Amino acid sequence: MKLACIVGARPNFVKMAALVEEIRRRPSVSCTLIHTGQHYSPEMSGAFFEELEMPPPDVSLDVGPGTTISQTAKMLERLEPALAAAAPDVVVVVGDVNSTLAGAIAASKLGLPVAHVEAGLRSFDRSMPEEINRVITDAVSDFLFVSEPSGERNLLAEGVPRERIFFAGNVMIDTLLRFRSKAERSGVLERLGLAAGGYGVVTLHRPSNVDHAASLGGLVAALQQINRRVPVVFPVHPRTAQMLSGSGLDMAGLRAVAPLGYLDFLCLMSRARLVLTDSGGIQEETTILQVPCLTLRENTERPVTVEQGTNRLVGTDPAKIVAAAEEALDSPPPSGRIPELWDGRAAGRILDVLMSHAKTQSKQSLP
Ligand code: UD1
């Protein structure tokens, strides 16, 4: 079986690493790894390939910086010859970033079967770029691998035939469990002068939170207050850095650092007293690490992390964020449950499904 696996942005690398490792173990499966170049700087891209023990991409499309639309258009244009040359049996896309969308559209237009890993998640908020990517990607996918029960429910409600939906578990958690003990040897706490269990970690990059000085200013003010109780470490995403550099917001006292590598960040999260984030993946990772997570958004496409895990949706009102952080710091750490099939074996289940369909390669024979 020949696969083409498409990645482009930081969370894609973490998820695809699990699939690439599983492919490596199966001699009858080969893979052309295609990197769109959506994320291109060493700290957002190259370092992840090394740390996650992924081979360098076979094909780099180098779309580089640009608006969302121009980047996606370039990806589509460059994916056409790349996918034609790779001639895969199935194209695999992961998550909900622009590279996921471009990969799914290009593959389906070329008549290639599409497998979407992390299908079915819905925030029901169409102002979020990722929600548009999720809905369109799922609409053109042939194999929909869901990571939590809400994914299956959402797809069925949208009319996706049941036989295309596979509850596989969470590949991001495969990677976390694989690298967890290696991450514990990271010296990041010493480097940043932090005591285990005695600090908070924050990440922010959603356009709705960081693209307007007023919204970002409110969040930074809340972090300043929390920082009076525990030191707050803030690895700053490039999108957020752009806004901060021109805004004059008061970052004094916060420990702003450049984006961290995977192992350092995993170590930092695992020993934190509290995590505050607007990321999707971090809601899941903190659930496994059993670290309290406050999600600075009005909705989540990952409800299982709230229902069973350590996640709490607190919104973006600075006063509510500070109150929720105080409450979390005053309470014993929560003991959430581990969601079903978040067991480190999701990639294996996905490859099993794809291999069992590999013998019949025409579109007509798909589920
Ligand atoms: C993207 C994803 C988001 C994911 C996030 C993780 C979409 C719609 N969004 O958001 O779902 O959670 O990645 O990081 O796909 N930049 C750099 N260096 C880089 C990459 C980007 O400086 O290596 C700059 C870009 O030029 C741009 C900004 O950062 O100005 C934002 O990058 P972009 O890829 O548009 O989206 P993210 O905000 O990273």
Tab-separated table of C-alpha atoms and ligand atoms in Angstrom:
chain	number	residue	atom	x	y	z
A	1	MET	CA	0.000	0.000	0.000
A	2	LYS	CA	1.324	3.429	-0.975
A	3	LEU	CA	0.278	6.409	1.137
A	4	ALA	CA	0.869	10.129	0.667
A	5	CYS	CA	0.952	11.862	4.049
A	6	ILE	CA	0.501	15.638	4.063
A	7	VAL	CA	1.749	17.939	6.834
A	8	GLY	CA	2.245	21.679	7.081
A	9	ALA	CA	1.837	23.152	10.562
A	10	ARG	CA	3.202	22.360	14.009
A	11	PRO	CA	0.320	20.243	15.328
A	12	ASN	CA	0.376	18.193	12.104
A	13	PHE	CA	3.962	17.101	12.771
A	14	VAL	CA	3.083	15.765	16.234
A	15	LYS	CA	0.105	13.779	14.890
A	16	MET	CA	1.752	12.501	11.725
A	17	ALA	CA	4.806	11.328	13.704
A	18	ALA	CA	2.646	8.551	15.166
A	19	LEU	CA	1.490	7.417	11.722
A	20	VAL	CA	4.982	7.618	10.203
A	21	GLU	CA	6.329	5.429	13.024
A	22	GLU	CA	3.557	2.876	12.482
A	23	ILE	CA	4.202	2.866	8.702
A	24	ARG	CA	7.924	2.283	9.361
A	25	ARG	CA	7.012	-0.885	11.273
A	26	ARG	CA	4.969	-2.303	8.390
A	27	PRO	CA	7.188	-3.350	5.464
A	28	SER	CA	4.239	-3.646	3.078
A	29	VAL	CA	3.328	0.049	3.501
A	30	SER	CA	5.283	2.949	2.015
A	31	CYS	CA	4.706	6.662	2.383
A	32	THR	CA	5.565	9.855	0.524
A	33	LEU	CA	5.762	12.577	3.161
A	34	ILE	CA	4.740	15.965	1.735
A	35	HIS	CA	5.379	19.209	3.670
A	36	THR	CA	3.413	22.199	2.395
A	37	GLY	CA	5.636	24.778	4.123
A	38	GLN	CA	2.750	26.477	5.985
A	39	HIS	CA	5.043	26.553	9.005
A	40	TYR	CA	8.585	27.111	7.819
A	41	SER	CA	10.795	28.570	10.567
A	42	PRO	CA	13.206	26.134	12.260
A	43	GLU	CA	11.500	26.481	15.663
A	44	MET	CA	7.990	25.828	14.240
A	45	SER	CA	8.959	23.092	11.783
A	46	GLY	CA	12.503	21.669	11.335
A	47	ALA	CA	13.139	21.086	15.044
A	48	PHE	CA	9.956	19.000	15.255
A	49	PHE	CA	11.075	16.571	12.560
A	50	GLU	CA	14.297	15.895	14.460
A	51	GLU	CA	12.755	15.569	17.910
A	52	LEU	CA	9.865	13.427	16.718
A	53	GLU	CA	12.298	11.171	14.838
A	54	MET	CA	10.577	11.731	11.523
A	55	PRO	CA	12.516	11.484	8.259
A	56	PRO	CA	12.820	14.755	6.360
A	57	PRO	CA	9.908	15.320	3.961
A	58	ASP	CA	10.189	13.598	0.580
A	59	VAL	CA	8.571	16.617	-1.038
A	60	SER	CA	8.660	20.240	0.211
A	61	LEU	CA	6.202	22.624	-1.379
A	62	ASP	CA	7.723	25.695	0.342
A	63	VAL	CA	4.616	27.872	0.228
A	64	GLY	CA	6.123	30.169	2.890
A	65	PRO	CA	4.473	33.220	4.432
A	66	GLY	CA	1.315	34.778	3.039
A	67	THR	CA	-2.340	35.315	3.764
A	68	THR	CA	-4.411	32.256	4.564
A	69	ILE	CA	-5.981	32.322	1.111
A	70	SER	CA	-2.789	32.856	-0.869
A	71	GLN	CA	-1.031	30.120	1.145
A	72	THR	CA	-3.885	27.683	0.571
A	73	ALA	CA	-4.021	28.533	-3.148
A	74	LYS	CA	-0.277	27.911	-3.507
A	75	MET	CA	-0.638	24.597	-1.680
A	76	LEU	CA	-3.380	23.454	-4.055
A	77	GLU	CA	-1.362	24.419	-7.123
A	78	ARG	CA	1.773	22.649	-5.891
A	79	LEU	CA	-0.018	19.580	-4.516
A	80	GLU	CA	-1.448	18.667	-7.910
A	81	PRO	CA	1.859	17.583	-9.519
A	82	ALA	CA	3.232	16.271	-6.205
A	83	LEU	CA	0.282	13.927	-5.665
A	84	ALA	CA	0.209	12.907	-9.316
A	85	ALA	CA	3.889	11.931	-9.095
A	86	ALA	CA	3.445	10.057	-5.807
A	87	ALA	CA	0.414	8.152	-7.189
A	88	PRO	CA	-0.682	6.945	-3.738
A	89	ASP	CA	-3.483	4.496	-2.953
A	90	VAL	CA	-4.687	6.811	-0.179
A	91	VAL	CA	-3.863	10.401	0.827
A	92	VAL	CA	-3.686	10.936	4.603
A	93	VAL	CA	-4.387	14.339	6.163
A	94	VAL	CA	-4.491	15.141	9.892
A	95	GLY	CA	-6.143	17.794	12.050
A	96	ASP	CA	-7.744	21.023	10.877
A	97	VAL	CA	-5.102	23.411	9.567
A	98	ASN	CA	-5.003	24.999	6.118
A	99	SER	CA	-2.641	22.263	4.898
A	100	THR	CA	-5.232	19.648	5.904
A	101	LEU	CA	-7.869	21.401	3.839
A	102	ALA	CA	-5.605	21.860	0.802
A	103	GLY	CA	-4.484	18.228	0.941
A	104	ALA	CA	-8.031	16.910	1.122
A	105	ILE	CA	-9.312	19.106	-1.718
A	106	ALA	CA	-6.368	18.388	-4.040
A	107	ALA	CA	-6.576	14.639	-3.428
A	108	SER	CA	-10.322	14.406	-3.909
A	109	LYS	CA	-10.167	16.488	-7.122
A	110	LEU	CA	-7.548	14.045	-8.423
A	111	GLY	CA	-9.867	11.136	-7.602
A	112	LEU	CA	-7.607	9.836	-4.838
A	113	PRO	CA	-9.172	8.379	-1.677
A	114	VAL	CA	-8.733	10.677	1.334
A	115	ALA	CA	-8.259	9.554	4.940
A	116	HIS	CA	-8.882	12.280	7.535
A	117	VAL	CA	-7.352	11.608	10.924
A	118	GLU	CA	-9.101	13.583	13.712
A	119	ALA	CA	-12.351	13.837	11.768
A	120	GLY	CA	-15.706	14.997	13.100
A	121	LEU	CA	-14.590	17.549	15.700
A	122	ARG	CA	-16.869	20.591	15.669
A	123	SER	CA	-16.842	23.858	17.606
A	124	PHE	CA	-19.994	24.935	15.714
A	125	ASP	CA	-18.295	28.321	15.336
A	126	ARG	CA	-17.826	29.144	11.671
A	127	SER	CA	-15.869	32.288	12.489
A	128	MET	CA	-12.980	29.994	13.419
A	129	PRO	CA	-10.814	29.228	10.349
A	130	GLU	CA	-10.218	25.677	11.575
A	131	GLU	CA	-13.969	24.941	11.732
A	132	ILE	CA	-14.310	25.682	8.005
A	133	ASN	CA	-11.301	23.424	7.371
A	134	ARG	CA	-12.862	20.603	9.424
A	135	VAL	CA	-16.246	20.731	7.730
A	136	ILE	CA	-14.867	20.825	4.181
A	137	THR	CA	-12.175	18.212	4.819
A	138	ASP	CA	-14.713	15.785	6.262
A	139	ALA	CA	-17.112	16.400	3.373
A	140	VAL	CA	-14.565	15.148	0.809
A	141	SER	CA	-12.968	12.379	2.897
A	142	ASP	CA	-13.541	8.668	2.347
A	143	PHE	CA	-12.105	7.368	5.636
A	144	LEU	CA	-13.027	9.435	8.698
A	145	PHE	CA	-10.986	8.486	11.741
A	146	VAL	CA	-12.459	10.010	14.887
A	147	SER	CA	-10.621	10.594	18.147
A	148	GLU	CA	-13.552	10.952	20.560
A	149	PRO	CA	-17.250	10.018	20.622
A	150	SER	CA	-18.438	13.537	19.674
A	151	GLY	CA	-16.667	13.104	16.324
A	152	GLU	CA	-18.830	10.137	15.428
A	153	ARG	CA	-22.015	11.866	16.612
A	154	ASN	CA	-21.279	15.004	14.600
A	155	LEU	CA	-20.516	13.131	11.392
A	156	LEU	CA	-23.652	10.986	11.651
A	157	ALA	CA	-25.722	14.126	12.252
A	158	GLU	CA	-24.228	15.586	9.049
A	159	GLY	CA	-25.313	12.509	7.112
A	160	VAL	CA	-21.923	10.822	6.694
A	161	PRO	CA	-22.506	7.086	6.129
A	162	ARG	CA	-21.626	5.064	9.222
A	163	GLU	CA	-19.359	2.724	7.284
A	164	ARG	CA	-16.942	5.583	6.520
A	165	ILE	CA	-16.486	6.447	10.216
A	166	PHE	CA	-13.868	4.669	12.349
A	167	PHE	CA	-13.341	5.366	16.057
A	168	ALA	CA	-9.556	5.028	16.175
A	169	GLY	CA	-8.434	7.065	19.196
A	170	ASN	CA	-5.999	9.953	19.330
A	171	VAL	CA	-2.708	9.943	17.395
A	172	MET	CA	-1.465	13.050	19.231
A	173	ILE	CA	-1.664	10.996	22.419
A	174	ASP	CA	0.251	8.144	20.718
A	175	THR	CA	3.127	10.600	20.268
A	176	LEU	CA	2.830	11.985	23.800
A	177	LEU	CA	3.004	8.530	25.377
A	178	ARG	CA	5.897	7.522	23.111
A	179	PHE	CA	8.040	10.540	24.030
A	180	ARG	CA	6.905	11.161	27.597
A	181	SER	CA	9.847	9.575	29.373
A	182	LYS	CA	12.344	11.203	26.985
A	183	ALA	CA	10.679	14.573	27.663
A	184	GLU	CA	11.182	14.099	31.397
A	185	ARG	CA	14.940	14.378	30.792
A	186	SER	CA	14.552	17.846	29.244
A	187	GLY	CA	16.388	20.506	31.237
A	188	VAL	CA	13.764	23.168	30.507
A	189	LEU	CA	12.742	23.804	34.129
A	190	GLU	CA	16.342	24.380	35.164
A	191	ARG	CA	16.949	26.596	32.131
A	192	LEU	CA	13.932	28.767	32.964
A	193	GLY	CA	14.542	28.690	36.726
A	194	LEU	CA	11.196	27.018	37.555
A	195	ALA	CA	10.165	24.680	40.366
A	196	ALA	CA	8.046	21.638	39.462
A	197	GLY	CA	4.380	22.281	40.340
A	198	GLY	CA	5.051	25.958	40.992
A	199	TYR	CA	4.290	27.777	37.737
A	200	GLY	CA	1.686	28.322	35.053
A	201	VAL	CA	2.114	27.898	31.281
A	202	VAL	CA	0.208	29.911	28.706
A	203	THR	CA	-0.149	29.642	24.933
A	204	LEU	CA	-2.201	31.932	22.716
A	205	HIS	CA	-2.461	32.026	18.953
A	206	ARG	CA	-6.130	31.962	17.866
A	207	PRO	CA	-6.864	34.909	15.549
A	208	SER	CA	-9.899	35.846	17.686
A	209	ASN	CA	-7.632	36.225	20.730
A	210	VAL	CA	-4.434	37.668	19.295
A	211	ASP	CA	-5.220	39.580	16.095
A	212	HIS	CA	-6.748	42.588	17.881
A	213	ALA	CA	-4.805	44.602	20.442
A	214	ALA	CA	-7.897	45.034	22.652
A	215	SER	CA	-8.556	41.274	22.992
A	216	LEU	CA	-4.901	40.423	23.455
A	217	GLY	CA	-4.499	43.298	25.931
A	218	GLY	CA	-7.300	41.922	28.116
A	219	LEU	CA	-5.721	38.478	28.150
A	220	VAL	CA	-2.260	39.854	28.956
A	221	ALA	CA	-3.739	41.891	31.820
A	222	ALA	CA	-5.329	38.708	33.238
A	223	LEU	CA	-2.008	36.876	32.940
A	224	GLN	CA	-0.267	39.722	34.790
A	225	GLN	CA	-2.646	39.196	37.716
A	226	ILE	CA	-2.142	35.422	37.752
A	227	ASN	CA	1.608	36.039	37.586
A	228	ARG	CA	1.387	37.620	41.059
A	229	ARG	CA	0.429	34.178	42.428
A	230	VAL	CA	2.632	31.905	40.292
A	231	PRO	CA	5.234	32.675	37.650
A	232	VAL	CA	3.650	32.462	34.207
A	233	VAL	CA	5.756	31.103	31.328
A	234	PHE	CA	4.574	32.194	27.891
A	235	PRO	CA	6.104	30.555	24.800
A	236	VAL	CA	5.030	33.114	22.214
A	237	HIS	CA	3.675	31.882	18.865
A	238	PRO	CA	4.869	33.920	15.804
A	239	ARG	CA	1.354	35.191	15.106
A	240	THR	CA	1.085	36.495	18.700
A	241	ALA	CA	4.643	37.877	18.578
A	242	GLN	CA	3.719	39.985	15.534
A	243	MET	CA	0.837	41.576	17.411
A	244	LEU	CA	2.797	42.039	20.638
A	245	SER	CA	5.732	43.713	18.910
A	246	GLY	CA	3.591	46.537	17.538
A	247	SER	CA	1.150	46.891	20.426
A	248	GLY	CA	3.137	48.218	23.372
A	249	LEU	CA	1.310	45.812	25.720
A	250	ASP	CA	2.871	45.418	29.146
A	251	MET	CA	4.580	42.016	29.212
A	252	ALA	CA	6.829	42.932	32.170
A	253	GLY	CA	7.114	40.105	34.678
A	254	LEU	CA	5.711	37.440	32.355
A	255	ARG	CA	8.309	34.952	31.223
A	256	ALA	CA	7.889	35.317	27.476
A	257	VAL	CA	10.082	32.861	25.573
A	258	ALA	CA	10.374	31.775	21.935
A	259	PRO	CA	8.256	28.765	20.858
A	260	LEU	CA	9.690	25.651	22.502
A	261	GLY	CA	10.512	22.315	20.946
A	262	TYR	CA	8.189	19.355	21.499
A	263	LEU	CA	10.117	17.659	24.299
A	264	ASP	CA	10.740	20.859	26.265
A	265	PHE	CA	7.100	21.898	25.962
A	266	LEU	CA	5.828	18.476	26.982
A	267	CYS	CA	8.075	18.555	30.045
A	268	LEU	CA	6.983	22.110	30.872
A	269	MET	CA	3.280	21.176	30.668
A	270	SER	CA	3.642	17.958	32.619
A	271	ARG	CA	5.094	19.711	35.674
A	272	ALA	CA	2.961	22.856	35.543
A	273	ARG	CA	0.492	23.773	38.281
A	274	LEU	CA	-1.835	25.216	35.671
A	275	VAL	CA	-2.048	25.575	31.894
A	276	LEU	CA	-3.972	28.370	30.150
A	277	THR	CA	-4.446	28.021	26.409
A	278	ASP	CA	-6.507	28.588	23.297
A	279	SER	CA	-4.943	25.604	21.502
A	280	GLY	CA	-6.922	22.493	20.633
A	281	GLY	CA	-4.187	19.901	21.127
A	282	ILE	CA	-3.109	21.217	24.525
A	283	GLN	CA	-6.600	20.576	25.920
A	284	GLU	CA	-6.038	16.919	25.037
A	285	GLU	CA	-2.443	16.700	26.209
A	286	THR	CA	-3.223	18.184	29.639
A	287	THR	CA	-6.071	15.672	29.991
A	288	ILE	CA	-3.550	12.832	29.689
A	289	LEU	CA	-0.992	14.603	31.874
A	290	GLN	CA	-3.715	15.281	34.495
A	291	VAL	CA	-2.757	18.941	34.683
A	292	PRO	CA	-5.558	21.508	35.122
A	293	CYS	CA	-6.240	23.342	31.859
A	294	LEU	CA	-8.193	26.574	31.472
A	295	THR	CA	-9.266	27.053	27.870
A	296	LEU	CA	-9.474	30.711	26.933
A	297	ARG	CA	-12.216	30.300	24.347
A	298	GLU	CA	-16.017	30.345	24.338
A	299	ASN	CA	-16.292	26.850	22.829
A	300	THR	CA	-14.324	23.691	22.266
A	301	GLU	CA	-14.439	21.109	19.496
A	302	ARG	CA	-13.014	18.605	22.014
A	303	PRO	CA	-15.827	18.196	24.571
A	304	VAL	CA	-14.444	14.942	25.957
A	305	THR	CA	-11.614	16.927	27.577
A	306	VAL	CA	-14.217	18.876	29.584
A	307	GLU	CA	-16.585	15.953	30.258
A	308	GLN	CA	-13.870	13.512	31.327
A	309	GLY	CA	-10.535	15.311	31.401
A	310	THR	CA	-8.984	18.214	33.272
A	311	ASN	CA	-10.149	20.953	30.918
A	312	ARG	CA	-12.407	23.880	31.826
A	313	LEU	CA	-13.820	26.325	29.308
A	314	VAL	CA	-13.475	29.778	30.856
A	315	GLY	CA	-13.959	32.131	27.896
A	316	THR	CA	-12.007	35.325	27.309
A	317	ASP	CA	-13.335	37.742	29.935
A	318	PRO	CA	-10.224	38.765	31.934
A	319	ALA	CA	-12.066	38.825	35.296
A	320	LYS	CA	-13.443	35.318	34.741
A	321	ILE	CA	-10.026	34.015	33.706
A	322	VAL	CA	-8.410	35.391	36.863
A	323	ALA	CA	-11.211	33.959	39.042
A	324	ALA	CA	-10.916	30.526	37.413
A	325	ALA	CA	-7.131	30.542	37.815
A	326	GLU	CA	-7.428	31.507	41.515
A	327	GLU	CA	-9.911	28.685	42.024
A	328	ALA	CA	-7.669	26.164	40.249
A	329	LEU	CA	-4.641	27.270	42.284
A	330	ASP	CA	-6.603	26.956	45.529
A	331	SER	CA	-7.948	23.467	44.748
A	332	PRO	CA	-6.192	20.121	44.704
A	333	PRO	CA	-5.232	19.100	41.148
A	334	PRO	CA	-8.230	17.480	39.384
A	335	SER	CA	-8.179	13.788	38.658
A	336	GLY	CA	-9.805	13.377	35.285
A	337	ARG	CA	-10.449	10.149	33.433
A	338	ILE	CA	-8.521	9.083	30.349
A	339	PRO	CA	-10.857	9.127	27.322
A	340	GLU	CA	-11.579	5.850	25.580
A	341	LEU	CA	-8.904	4.645	23.138
A	342	TRP	CA	-6.411	7.357	24.095
A	343	ASP	CA	-4.044	4.499	24.709
A	344	GLY	CA	-1.083	5.040	22.408
A	345	ARG	CA	-2.338	2.656	19.718
A	346	ALA	CA	-4.490	4.867	17.489
A	347	ALA	CA	-2.032	4.866	14.553
A	348	GLY	CA	-1.992	1.069	14.566
A	349	ARG	CA	-5.788	0.938	14.353
A	350	ILE	CA	-5.778	3.458	11.484
A	351	LEU	CA	-3.200	1.468	9.496
A	352	ASP	CA	-5.178	-1.734	10.089
A	353	VAL	CA	-8.278	-0.152	8.533
A	354	LEU	CA	-6.382	1.303	5.557
A	355	MET	CA	-4.556	-1.969	4.883
A	356	SER	CA	-7.751	-3.972	4.956
A	357	HIS	CA	-9.093	-1.723	2.181
A	358	ALA	CA	-5.842	-1.666	0.217
A	359	LYS	CA	-6.559	-4.684	-1.925
A	360	THR	CA	-9.443	-2.936	-3.661
A	361	GLN	CA	-8.191	0.371	-4.948
A	362	SER	CA	-10.976	1.853	-7.010
A	363	LYS	CA	-13.165	4.625	-5.606
A	364	GLN	CA	-16.241	2.386	-6.074
A	365	SER	CA	-14.965	-0.060	-3.505
A	366	LEU	CA	-14.499	2.507	-0.755
A	367	PRO	CA	-16.664	2.365	2.354
B	1	UD1	C1	-1.944	27.445	12.407
B	1	UD1	C2	-3.270	26.707	12.318
B	1	UD1	C3	-3.802	26.435	13.714
B	1	UD1	C4	-2.759	25.707	14.537
B	1	UD1	C5	-1.499	26.564	14.569
B	1	UD1	C6	-0.407	25.929	15.393
B	1	UD1	C7	-4.647	27.213	10.356
B	1	UD1	C8	-5.878	27.901	9.896
B	1	UD1	N1	-4.264	27.497	11.608
B	1	UD1	O1	-2.204	28.735	12.958
B	1	UD1	O2	-4.950	25.620	13.614
B	1	UD1	O3	-3.248	25.504	15.846
B	1	UD1	O4	-1.045	26.720	13.219
B	1	UD1	O5	0.744	26.714	15.398
B	1	UD1	O6	-4.048	26.458	9.616
B	1	UD1	N2	4.770	32.153	10.945
B	1	UD1	C9	6.102	32.266	11.239
B	1	UD1	N3	6.873	31.129	11.235
B	1	UD1	C10	6.338	29.924	10.931
B	1	UD1	C11	4.978	29.827	10.651
B	1	UD1	C12	4.191	30.947	10.683
B	1	UD1	O7	6.611	33.346	11.487
B	1	UD1	O8	7.075	28.928	10.898
B	1	UD1	C13	3.910	33.340	10.922
B	1	UD1	C14	3.179	33.419	9.591
B	1	UD1	O9	3.926	34.061	8.618
B	1	UD1	C15	1.904	34.133	9.952
B	1	UD1	C16	1.680	33.725	11.401
B	1	UD1	O10	2.914	33.203	11.892
B	1	UD1	O11	2.074	35.532	9.887
B	1	UD1	C17	0.590	32.721	11.542
B	1	UD1	O12	0.873	31.492	10.832
B	1	UD1	P1	-0.289	30.654	10.130
B	1	UD1	O13	0.276	29.444	9.519
B	1	UD1	O14	-1.086	31.587	9.272
B	1	UD1	O15	-1.309	30.247	11.248
B	1	UD1	P2	-1.126	29.909	12.785
B	1	UD1	O16	-1.620	31.077	13.543
B	1	UD1	O17	0.243	29.371	13.077
